[in-house]
mmCIF file of C-alpha atoms and ligand atoms in Angstrom:
data_model
loop_
_atom_site.group_PDB
_atom_site.id
_atom_site.type_symbol
_atom_site.label_atom_id
_atom_site.label_comp_id
_atom_site.label_asym_id
_atom_site.label_seq_id
_atom_site.Cartn_x
_atom_site.Cartn_y
_atom_site.Cartn_z
ATOM 1 C CA MET N 26 15.673 43.267 88.819
ATOM 2 C CA ALA N 27 13.984 40.287 87.067
ATOM 3 C CA GLU N 28 12.925 40.709 83.420
ATOM 4 C CA ASP N 29 9.271 41.089 82.763
ATOM 5 C CA PRO N 30 8.274 38.146 80.513
ATOM 6 C CA THR N 31 5.548 40.267 78.990
ATOM 7 C CA GLU N 32 7.990 42.820 77.631
ATOM 8 C CA LEU N 33 7.688 43.266 73.811
ATOM 9 C CA ASP N 34 11.429 42.925 73.216
ATOM 10 C CA ASN N 35 11.368 39.392 74.494
ATOM 11 C CA LEU N 36 8.623 38.251 72.171
ATOM 12 C CA PRO N 37 9.633 36.414 68.898
ATOM 13 C CA PRO N 38 9.020 38.277 65.634
ATOM 14 C CA GLN N 39 5.484 38.049 64.342
ATOM 15 C CA ASP N 40 6.512 36.126 61.157
ATOM 16 C CA GLU N 41 8.222 33.425 63.167
ATOM 17 C CA GLN N 42 5.262 33.354 65.416
ATOM 18 C CA ALA N 43 2.937 32.865 62.438
ATOM 19 C CA SER N 44 5.020 30.104 60.859
ATOM 20 C CA GLU N 45 5.465 28.297 64.056
ATOM 21 C CA THR N 46 1.820 28.513 64.809
ATOM 22 C CA GLU N 47 0.341 27.714 61.313
ATOM 23 C CA SER N 48 -3.288 26.964 61.655
ATOM 24 C CA PRO N 49 -4.716 23.507 60.777
ATOM 25 C CA LEU N 50 -6.651 25.117 57.917
ATOM 26 C CA GLU N 51 -3.510 26.553 56.377
ATOM 27 C CA MET N 52 -1.695 23.290 56.841
ATOM 28 C CA ALA N 53 -4.533 21.486 55.083
ATOM 29 C CA LYS N 54 -4.368 24.020 52.245
ATOM 30 C CA ASP N 55 -0.616 23.486 51.903
ATOM 31 C CA ALA N 56 -1.138 19.744 51.805
ATOM 32 C CA GLN N 57 -3.831 20.122 49.165
ATOM 33 C CA ILE N 58 -1.631 22.359 47.028
ATOM 34 C CA SER N 59 1.167 19.861 47.381
ATOM 35 C CA ARG N 60 -1.131 17.000 46.340
ATOM 36 C CA MET N 61 -2.426 19.021 43.367
ATOM 37 C CA ALA N 62 1.116 19.750 42.260
ATOM 38 C CA GLY N 63 1.900 16.042 42.535
ATOM 39 C CA CYS N 64 -1.204 15.138 40.550
ATOM 40 C CA ALA N 65 -0.339 17.687 37.859
ATOM 41 C CA LYS N 66 3.161 16.250 37.574
ATOM 42 C CA LEU N 67 1.795 12.694 37.387
ATOM 43 C CA GLY N 68 -0.785 13.781 34.791
ATOM 44 C CA GLY N 69 1.984 15.347 32.711
ATOM 45 C CA CYS N 70 3.999 12.131 32.890
ATOM 46 C CA LEU N 71 0.977 10.027 31.911
ATOM 47 C CA LEU N 72 0.236 12.347 28.989
ATOM 48 C CA LYS N 73 3.812 12.007 27.763
ATOM 49 C CA ILE N 74 3.640 8.209 28.071
ATOM 50 C CA MET N 75 0.342 8.148 26.166
ATOM 51 C CA LEU N 76 1.798 10.340 23.425
ATOM 52 C CA VAL N 77 4.819 8.064 23.105
ATOM 53 C CA LEU N 78 2.572 4.992 22.983
ATOM 54 C CA ALA N 79 0.341 6.612 20.352
ATOM 55 C CA LEU N 80 3.429 7.450 18.253
ATOM 56 C CA LEU N 81 4.694 3.886 18.574
ATOM 57 C CA VAL N 82 1.304 2.468 17.484
ATOM 58 C CA TRP N 83 1.190 4.887 14.540
ATOM 59 C CA ALA N 84 4.739 3.985 13.479
ATOM 60 C CA GLN N 85 3.931 0.268 13.758
ATOM 61 C CA ARG N 86 0.844 0.696 11.581
ATOM 62 C CA CYS N 87 2.833 2.656 8.992
ATOM 63 C CA ILE N 88 5.442 -0.118 8.836
ATOM 64 C CA GLN N 89 2.715 -2.771 8.607
ATOM 65 C CA THR N 90 0.868 -0.893 5.841
ATOM 66 C CA ARG N 91 4.105 -0.445 3.904
ATOM 67 C CA ARG N 92 4.957 -4.122 4.277
ATOM 68 C CA GLU N 93 1.485 -5.197 3.139
ATOM 69 C CA GLY N 94 1.578 -2.747 0.226
ATOM 70 C CA GLY N 95 4.986 -4.055 -0.798
ATOM 71 C CA SER N 96 3.799 -7.634 -0.544
ATOM 72 C CA VAL N 97 0.708 -6.915 -2.674
ATOM 73 C CA ASN N 98 2.843 -5.193 -5.293
ATOM 74 C CA VAL N 99 5.194 -8.189 -5.424
ATOM 75 C CA LYS N 100 2.234 -10.556 -5.954
ATOM 76 C CA CYS N 101 0.862 -8.214 -8.617
ATOM 77 C CA LYS N 102 4.196 -8.249 -10.446
ATOM 78 C CA THR N 103 4.411 -12.029 -10.165
ATOM 79 C CA THR N 104 1.031 -12.412 -11.906
ATOM 80 C CA MET N 105 2.087 -9.990 -14.633
ATOM 81 C CA GLN N 106 5.279 -11.983 -15.126
ATOM 82 C CA ASP N 107 3.226 -15.195 -15.361
ATOM 83 C CA ILE N 108 1.046 -13.685 -18.088
ATOM 84 C CA MET N 109 4.005 -12.276 -19.984
ATOM 85 C CA ILE N 110 5.918 -15.570 -19.847
ATOM 86 C CA ALA N 111 2.793 -17.511 -20.901
ATOM 87 C CA THR N 112 2.257 -15.136 -23.832
ATOM 88 C CA GLY N 113 5.893 -15.578 -24.802
ATOM 89 C CA HIS N 114 5.528 -19.370 -24.722
ATOM 90 C CA PHE N 115 2.351 -19.102 -26.792
ATOM 91 C CA HIS N 116 4.298 -17.005 -29.335
ATOM 92 C CA THR N 117 7.069 -19.592 -29.429
ATOM 93 C CA GLU N 118 4.541 -22.399 -29.906
ATOM 94 C CA TYR N 119 2.300 -20.777 -32.532
ATOM 95 C CA LYS N 120 4.628 -18.101 -33.982
ATOM 96 C CA ARG N 121 2.085 -15.416 -33.216
ATOM 97 C CA PHE N 122 0.462 -13.670 -30.296
ATOM 98 C CA PRO N 123 -2.827 -15.041 -28.915
ATOM 99 C CA LEU N 124 -4.840 -12.301 -30.580
ATOM 100 C CA PRO N 125 -8.218 -13.053 -32.119
ATOM 101 C CA MET N 126 -8.621 -10.016 -34.325
ATOM 102 C CA PRO N 127 -6.663 -9.264 -37.489
ATOM 103 C CA VAL N 128 -3.436 -7.703 -36.193
ATOM 104 C CA ASP N 129 -2.214 -4.370 -37.557
ATOM 105 C CA GLU N 130 1.428 -5.176 -38.094
ATOM 106 C CA LYS N 131 2.405 -1.516 -38.182
ATOM 107 C CA VAL N 132 1.575 -0.832 -34.565
ATOM 108 C CA ASP N 133 1.823 -2.596 -31.246
ATOM 109 C CA THR N 134 -1.315 -3.883 -29.541
ATOM 110 C CA THR N 135 -2.561 -2.854 -26.105
ATOM 111 C CA LEU N 136 -5.392 -4.755 -24.461
ATOM 112 C CA ARG N 137 -6.771 -5.729 -21.080
ATOM 113 C CA SER N 138 -6.414 -9.116 -19.435
ATOM 114 C CA ARG N 139 -9.816 -10.396 -20.390
ATOM 115 C CA GLY N 140 -11.536 -12.309 -23.138
ATOM 116 C CA VAL N 141 -10.563 -14.924 -25.626
ATOM 117 C CA TRP N 142 -6.801 -14.398 -25.486
ATOM 118 C CA VAL N 143 -6.777 -15.091 -21.716
ATOM 119 C CA ALA N 144 -8.871 -18.223 -22.338
ATOM 120 C CA ALA N 145 -6.358 -19.233 -25.010
ATOM 121 C CA LEU N 146 -3.470 -18.987 -22.506
ATOM 122 C CA LEU N 147 -5.485 -21.142 -20.111
ATOM 123 C CA GLY N 148 -5.980 -23.819 -22.781
ATOM 124 C CA LEU N 149 -9.726 -23.203 -22.792
ATOM 125 C CA GLU N 150 -10.028 -21.877 -26.326
ATOM 126 C CA ASP N 151 -9.853 -23.863 -29.565
ATOM 127 C CA SER N 152 -9.504 -21.373 -32.389
ATOM 128 C CA LEU N 153 -6.379 -19.603 -31.043
ATOM 129 C CA ASN N 154 -4.970 -22.574 -29.168
ATOM 130 C CA PRO N 155 -6.043 -25.674 -31.144
ATOM 131 C CA ARG N 156 -3.577 -27.843 -29.230
ATOM 132 C CA LYS N 157 -5.259 -26.746 -25.989
ATOM 133 C CA ILE N 158 -1.951 -26.210 -24.265
ATOM 134 C CA LYS N 159 -2.262 -24.739 -20.791
ATOM 135 C CA PHE N 160 0.335 -21.976 -20.834
ATOM 136 C CA VAL N 161 -0.459 -20.606 -17.392
ATOM 137 C CA ASP N 162 -2.162 -21.636 -14.194
ATOM 138 C CA LEU N 163 -3.946 -18.786 -12.455
ATOM 139 C CA PRO N 164 -5.769 -18.731 -9.104
ATOM 140 C CA GLU N 165 -9.453 -17.986 -8.739
ATOM 141 C CA ALA N 166 -10.196 -14.418 -7.692
ATOM 142 C CA ARG N 167 -11.329 -13.802 -4.123
ATOM 143 C CA ASP N 168 -13.870 -11.069 -3.529
ATOM 144 C CA GLY N 169 -13.354 -10.006 -7.133
ATOM 145 C CA LYS N 170 -9.629 -9.411 -6.644
ATOM 146 C CA ARG N 171 -6.301 -10.949 -7.650
ATOM 147 C CA GLY N 172 -7.127 -13.835 -9.883
ATOM 148 C CA LEU N 173 -9.496 -15.194 -12.462
ATOM 149 C CA LEU N 174 -13.193 -14.515 -12.489
ATOM 150 C CA LYS N 175 -15.930 -14.896 -15.037
ATOM 151 C CA GLU N 176 -18.087 -12.153 -16.458
ATOM 152 C CA GLY N 177 -20.717 -14.035 -18.432
ATOM 153 C CA THR N 178 -18.658 -16.460 -20.497
ATOM 154 C CA GLU N 179 -15.601 -14.222 -20.509
ATOM 155 C CA GLN N 180 -12.448 -15.043 -18.549
ATOM 156 C CA VAL N 181 -11.161 -11.956 -16.711
ATOM 157 C CA LEU N 182 -7.858 -11.778 -14.876
ATOM 158 C CA VAL N 183 -7.990 -9.021 -12.256
ATOM 159 C CA ASP N 184 -5.245 -7.407 -10.202
ATOM 160 C CA PRO N 185 -5.192 -7.129 -6.370
ATOM 161 C CA TRP N 186 -7.565 -4.170 -6.627
ATOM 162 C CA GLY N 187 -10.105 -5.787 -8.953
ATOM 163 C CA GLU N 188 -9.055 -4.264 -12.291
ATOM 164 C CA PRO N 189 -7.931 -6.187 -15.387
ATOM 165 C CA TYR N 190 -4.232 -5.740 -16.200
ATOM 166 C CA HIS N 191 -3.011 -3.750 -19.182
ATOM 167 C CA VAL N 192 -0.904 -5.790 -21.587
ATOM 168 C CA ILE N 193 1.107 -4.499 -24.554
ATOM 169 C CA MET N 194 2.362 -6.829 -27.279
ATOM 170 C CA ASP N 195 5.004 -6.075 -29.866
ATOM 171 C CA THR N 196 2.792 -6.853 -32.843
ATOM 172 C CA ASN N 197 4.850 -4.728 -35.238
ATOM 173 C CA ALA N 198 7.788 -6.978 -34.411
ATOM 174 C CA ASP N 199 10.467 -4.337 -33.887
ATOM 175 C CA ASN N 200 11.298 -5.730 -30.447
ATOM 176 C CA SER N 201 10.359 -2.484 -28.720
ATOM 177 C CA ILE N 202 7.284 -0.838 -27.280
ATOM 178 C CA ALA N 203 6.566 2.833 -26.632
ATOM 179 C CA ASN N 204 6.721 3.376 -22.879
ATOM 180 C CA PRO N 205 3.112 4.158 -21.900
ATOM 181 C CA GLU N 206 4.406 6.055 -18.886
ATOM 182 C CA ASP N 207 6.739 8.292 -20.881
ATOM 183 C CA ALA N 208 6.128 8.750 -24.601
ATOM 184 C CA THR N 209 9.719 9.942 -25.114
ATOM 185 C CA LYS N 210 11.083 6.523 -24.152
ATOM 186 C CA VAL N 211 10.813 3.009 -25.487
ATOM 187 C CA LEU N 212 10.938 -0.342 -23.742
ATOM 188 C CA ASP N 213 13.027 -3.063 -25.322
ATOM 189 C CA GLY N 214 11.101 -6.317 -25.446
ATOM 190 C CA LYS N 215 8.032 -8.044 -26.855
ATOM 191 C CA ILE N 216 5.538 -8.020 -23.977
ATOM 192 C CA PHE N 217 4.936 -5.602 -21.126
ATOM 193 C CA SER N 218 2.192 -5.220 -18.572
ATOM 194 C CA TYR N 219 1.023 -2.837 -15.896
ATOM 195 C CA SER N 220 -1.670 -2.530 -13.266
ATOM 196 C CA SER N 221 -3.688 0.593 -12.524
ATOM 197 C CA GLY N 222 -2.620 0.304 -8.887
ATOM 198 C CA PRO N 223 -4.615 0.805 -5.689
ATOM 199 C CA ASP N 224 -6.468 3.848 -7.062
ATOM 200 C CA ARG N 225 -7.629 1.733 -10.049
ATOM 201 C CA ASP N 226 -6.808 4.609 -12.388
ATOM 202 C CA PRO N 227 -4.286 3.814 -15.147
ATOM 203 C CA LYS N 228 -3.562 7.516 -15.750
ATOM 204 C CA THR N 229 -2.074 8.033 -12.287
ATOM 205 C CA TRP N 230 1.321 6.427 -12.682
ATOM 206 C CA GLU N 231 2.614 7.045 -9.154
ATOM 207 C CA ASP N 232 0.814 3.986 -7.787
ATOM 208 C CA ASN N 233 0.723 1.902 -10.971
ATOM 209 C CA VAL N 234 2.583 -1.397 -10.781
ATOM 210 C CA CYS N 235 4.656 -1.836 -13.938
ATOM 211 C CA SER N 236 6.542 -4.845 -15.229
ATOM 212 C CA TRP N 237 9.436 -2.635 -16.407
ATOM 213 C CA ARG N 238 10.223 -0.995 -13.069
HETATM 214 CA CA1 CA S 26 6.919 -2.654 -31.341
HETATM 215 CA CA1 CA S 27 -3.001 4.484 -10.692
#
């Protein structure tokens, strides 16, 4: 007897039936989910790339800033050295420091890089430097920074951040100076200088640029 094709036993299981006969709507949903998953993966990749790029830019800027800061500090130290050497040459020439006031020979003298003693080093002052020797050549300041500028008739030498340098001279002639950074130590020598640094505050030593270190 021939099998009845309508018999239930001959029909495929319902699950297989469903998968084999997935509706267009469900297929579209599957495709959409697949696309969304792909987009999410791509978005994640892009985010990672952007983060890496941002880190690279940040690192590059840090390196650049450090390089520029180092370069500025080197220029600052070079100017301090110029002033110290010029003051030393003045001392050799005139057997005294280029100081206008009566000098207390019991203590050392601290002053800023401005006024008549700077003019004397430049050969622009008669009473301290009657031979008008030019002991140093200094550049003009730009935007009020790193170089010479005039305040009234006064010559002012400013650091890369616009502040006059601090200069200490061994006016008590013991060939040493109390370290302004650490009162328990002394610096061996006749002339030292320091800059207040980028924060323009001489009391914050972390950023100060010093001729002795
Ligand atoms: Ca001294
Ligand atoms: Ca400082």
